[in-house]
mmCIF file of C-alpha atoms in Angstrom:
data_model
loop_
_atom_site.group_PDB
_atom_site.id
_atom_site.type_symbol
_atom_site.label_atom_id
_atom_site.label_comp_id
_atom_site.label_asym_id
_atom_site.label_seq_id
_atom_site.Cartn_x
_atom_site.Cartn_y
_atom_site.Cartn_z
ATOM 1 C CA UNK J 219 0.000 0.000 0.000
ATOM 2 C CA UNK J 220 1.439 3.370 -0.969
ATOM 3 C CA UNK J 221 1.126 6.292 1.408
ATOM 4 C CA UNK J 222 -1.066 9.204 0.325
ATOM 5 C CA UNK J 223 0.589 12.003 -1.556
ATOM 6 C CA UNK J 224 2.163 14.544 0.766
ATOM 7 C CA UNK J 225 3.247 17.874 -0.676
ATOM 8 C CA UNK J 226 6.877 18.727 -0.011
ATOM 9 C CA UNK J 227 6.353 22.452 0.355
ATOM 10 C CA UNK J 228 3.419 24.114 1.999
ATOM 11 C CA UNK J 229 1.900 27.226 0.575
ATOM 12 C CA UNK J 230 -0.056 29.568 2.713
ATOM 13 C CA UNK J 231 -3.443 30.348 1.241
ATOM 14 C CA UNK J 232 -3.843 33.833 -0.179
ATOM 15 C CA UNK J 233 -7.051 35.584 0.735
ATOM 16 C CA UNK J 234 -8.028 38.590 -1.305
ATOM 17 C CA UNK J 235 -10.872 40.762 -0.092
ATOM 18 C CA UNK J 236 -12.507 43.337 -2.343
ATOM 19 C CA UNK J 237 -14.900 46.189 -1.620
ATOM 20 C CA UNK J 238 -16.389 48.098 -4.569
ATOM 21 C CA UNK J 239 -18.863 50.979 -4.410
ATOM 22 C CA UNK J 240 -19.934 53.851 -6.656
ATOM 23 C CA UNK J 241 -20.693 57.287 -5.241
ATOM 24 C CA UNK J 242 -22.241 60.450 -6.605
ATOM 25 C CA UNK J 243 -19.677 62.994 -7.761
ATOM 26 C CA UNK J 244 -20.463 65.449 -4.980
ATOM 27 C CA UNK J 245 -18.817 66.483 -1.712
ATOM 28 C CA UNK J 246 -21.408 64.332 0.052
ATOM 29 C CA UNK J 247 -20.409 61.331 -2.088
ATOM 30 C CA UNK J 248 -16.734 61.870 -1.227
ATOM 31 C CA UNK J 249 -17.553 62.063 2.488
ATOM 32 C CA UNK J 250 -19.683 58.904 2.282
ATOM 33 C CA UNK J 251 -16.846 57.092 0.480
ATOM 34 C CA UNK J 252 -14.463 57.827 3.353
ATOM 35 C CA UNK J 253 -16.998 56.681 5.956
ATOM 36 C CA UNK J 254 -17.802 53.426 4.173
ATOM 37 C CA UNK J 255 -14.131 52.637 3.603
ATOM 38 C CA UNK J 256 -13.450 53.132 7.326
ATOM 39 C CA UNK J 257 -16.364 50.841 8.158
ATOM 40 C CA UNK J 258 -15.122 48.173 5.717
ATOM 41 C CA UNK J 259 -11.578 48.330 7.068
ATOM 42 C CA UNK J 260 -12.924 47.893 10.597
ATOM 43 C CA UNK J 261 -14.827 44.816 9.413
ATOM 44 C CA UNK J 262 -11.590 43.470 7.930
ATOM 45 C CA UNK J 263 -9.770 43.886 11.236
ATOM 46 C CA UNK J 264 -8.233 47.354 10.939
ATOM 47 C CA UNK J 265 -9.900 49.255 13.793
ATOM 48 C CA UNK J 266 -10.954 52.881 13.684
ATOM 49 C CA UNK J 267 -8.124 55.147 14.790
ATOM 50 C CA UNK J 268 -5.371 52.677 13.864
ATOM 51 C CA UNK J 269 -2.457 53.568 11.612
ATOM 52 C CA UNK J 270 -3.772 51.673 8.568
ATOM 53 C CA UNK J 271 -7.306 52.979 9.045
ATOM 54 C CA UNK J 272 -6.248 56.609 9.469
ATOM 55 C CA UNK J 273 -3.837 56.527 6.520
ATOM 56 C CA UNK J 274 -6.396 54.853 4.253
ATOM 57 C CA UNK J 275 -9.051 57.370 5.353
ATOM 58 C CA UNK J 276 -6.809 60.295 4.413
ATOM 59 C CA UNK J 277 -6.001 58.726 1.030
ATOM 60 C CA UNK J 278 -9.644 57.952 0.228
ATOM 61 C CA UNK J 279 -10.741 61.407 1.383
ATOM 62 C CA UNK J 280 -8.259 63.107 -0.914
ATOM 63 C CA UNK J 281 -8.759 60.861 -3.941
ATOM 64 C CA UNK J 282 -12.556 60.937 -3.616
ATOM 65 C CA UNK J 283 -12.559 64.725 -3.213
ATOM 66 C CA UNK J 284 -10.395 65.016 -6.338
ATOM 67 C CA UNK J 285 -12.729 62.695 -8.258
ATOM 68 C CA UNK J 286 -15.796 64.659 -7.147
ATOM 69 C CA UNK J 287 -14.185 68.036 -7.860
ATOM 70 C CA UNK J 288 -11.753 67.696 -10.771
ATOM 71 C CA UNK J 289 -13.032 64.471 -12.357
ATOM 72 C CA UNK J 290 -16.717 65.300 -12.187
ATOM 73 C CA UNK J 291 -18.835 64.706 -15.250
ATOM 74 C CA UNK J 292 -22.493 65.655 -14.665
ATOM 75 C CA UNK J 293 -24.641 62.556 -14.245
ATOM 76 C CA UNK J 294 -21.685 60.201 -13.753
ATOM 77 C CA UNK J 295 -20.444 58.668 -10.510
ATOM 78 C CA UNK J 296 -16.973 57.886 -9.260
ATOM 79 C CA UNK J 297 -15.979 54.453 -8.000
ATOM 80 C CA UNK J 298 -13.881 53.304 -5.052
ATOM 81 C CA UNK J 299 -12.339 49.828 -4.987
ATOM 82 C CA UNK J 300 -10.463 48.513 -1.956
ATOM 83 C CA UNK J 301 -8.426 45.357 -2.408
ATOM 84 C CA UNK J 302 -6.896 43.715 0.627
ATOM 85 C CA UNK J 303 -4.351 41.055 -0.217
ATOM 86 C CA UNK J 304 -1.477 39.492 1.616
ATOM 87 C CA UNK J 305 0.709 42.405 2.665
ATOM 88 C CA UNK J 306 -0.951 45.338 0.903
ATOM 89 C CA UNK J 307 -4.068 47.474 0.795
ATOM 90 C CA UNK J 308 -4.843 48.878 -2.647
ATOM 91 C CA UNK J 309 -7.141 51.895 -2.972
ATOM 92 C CA UNK J 310 -8.385 52.674 -6.479
ATOM 93 C CA UNK J 311 -10.595 55.676 -7.226
ATOM 94 C CA UNK J 312 -11.968 55.984 -10.762
ATOM 95 C CA UNK J 313 -13.754 58.863 -12.435
ATOM 96 C CA UNK J 314 -15.036 59.416 -15.948
ATOM 97 C CA UNK J 315 -13.045 62.534 -16.828
ATOM 98 C CA UNK J 316 -9.998 61.437 -18.761
ATOM 99 C CA UNK J 317 -8.936 64.912 -19.883
ATOM 100 C CA UNK J 318 -7.674 66.212 -16.535
ATOM 101 C CA UNK J 319 -4.905 63.886 -15.461
ATOM 102 C CA UNK J 320 -2.487 64.327 -12.589
ATOM 103 C CA UNK J 321 1.100 64.633 -13.631
ATOM 104 C CA UNK J 322 3.438 61.664 -13.547
ATOM 105 C CA UNK J 323 3.636 60.237 -10.012
ATOM 106 C CA UNK J 324 7.283 59.262 -10.567
ATOM 107 C CA UNK J 325 8.306 62.900 -10.450
ATOM 108 C CA UNK J 326 8.342 64.288 -6.912
ATOM 109 C CA UNK J 327 5.525 66.637 -6.079
ATOM 110 C CA UNK J 328 6.851 69.961 -4.821
ATOM 111 C CA UNK J 329 5.645 71.168 -1.460
ATOM 112 C CA UNK J 330 2.923 73.790 -1.909
ATOM 113 C CA UNK J 331 3.494 77.340 -0.784
ATOM 114 C CA UNK J 332 2.592 77.776 2.894
ATOM 115 C CA UNK J 333 -0.390 80.041 2.205
ATOM 116 C CA UNK J 334 -1.530 78.396 -1.039
ATOM 117 C CA UNK J 335 -5.165 77.355 -1.141
ATOM 118 C CA UNK J 336 -4.627 74.491 -3.615
ATOM 119 C CA UNK J 337 -1.957 71.985 -4.561
ATOM 120 C CA UNK J 338 -1.813 69.837 -1.435
ATOM 121 C CA UNK J 339 -3.914 66.867 -2.561
ATOM 122 C CA UNK J 340 -1.547 64.694 -4.541
ATOM 123 C CA UNK J 341 1.359 65.974 -2.452
ATOM 124 C CA UNK J 342 -0.381 64.268 0.499
ATOM 125 C CA UNK J 343 -1.067 61.134 -1.537
ATOM 126 C CA UNK J 344 2.606 60.861 -2.507
ATOM 127 C CA UNK J 345 3.616 61.344 1.137
ATOM 128 C CA UNK J 346 1.137 58.826 2.602
ATOM 129 C CA UNK J 347 1.072 56.020 0.020
ATOM 130 C CA UNK J 348 3.922 53.577 -0.425
ATOM 131 C CA UNK J 349 3.164 53.566 -4.171
ATOM 132 C CA UNK J 350 0.670 55.343 -6.387
ATOM 133 C CA UNK J 351 -0.065 55.682 -10.071
ATOM 134 C CA UNK J 352 -2.614 56.931 -12.599
ATOM 135 C CA UNK J 353 -3.938 54.406 -15.108
ATOM 136 C CA UNK J 354 -6.394 54.556 -18.005
ATOM 137 C CA UNK J 355 -9.949 53.471 -17.330
ATOM 138 C CA UNK J 356 -11.792 51.809 -20.186
ATOM 139 C CA UNK J 357 -13.881 52.949 -21.949
ATOM 140 C CA UNK J 358 -13.434 56.463 -20.541
ATOM 141 C CA UNK J 359 -11.730 58.138 -17.616
ATOM 142 C CA UNK J 360 -8.851 57.442 -15.301
ATOM 143 C CA UNK J 361 -8.105 55.540 -12.105
ATOM 144 C CA UNK J 362 -5.765 56.763 -9.386
ATOM 145 C CA UNK J 363 -4.332 53.822 -7.445
ATOM 146 C CA UNK J 364 -2.576 54.122 -4.084
ATOM 147 C CA UNK J 365 -1.078 51.194 -2.172
ATOM 148 C CA UNK J 366 -0.196 50.810 1.479
ATOM 149 C CA UNK J 367 2.147 48.118 2.705
ATOM 150 C CA UNK J 368 0.597 46.424 5.710
ATOM 151 C CA UNK J 369 2.546 45.607 8.865
ATOM 152 C CA UNK J 370 3.334 41.929 9.237
#
């Protein structure tokens, strides 16, 4: 009798969790996006007021506000997708305005003037996220993606 097959190397299972929601392109929609993301992160085990939760909230708040302000097309929503995988939290915010694109995230964003009323948004994103990028959204628009490395 031959023994049952026993794998020589063990792989840990990878669990990927995804949260997707569309919001109206308004300040209220941006605020609701931040609240629902915080609630979802708490459900995934990242409590309110923790480092991951607070950083993700700031990123979602900024990206959603940008989508509702600069990427707004009347009658069209913006979308937030959270993807939690082994070691990283990915935040993707999509809008339907492909004409206004942020500049290349590989070039450092200069610090805004101390009394400037604009120009802090993507400066904050580049400071808070471990990685971020702007990608095309088919059939129309753009998606800004920010990733956070999670503590092990």
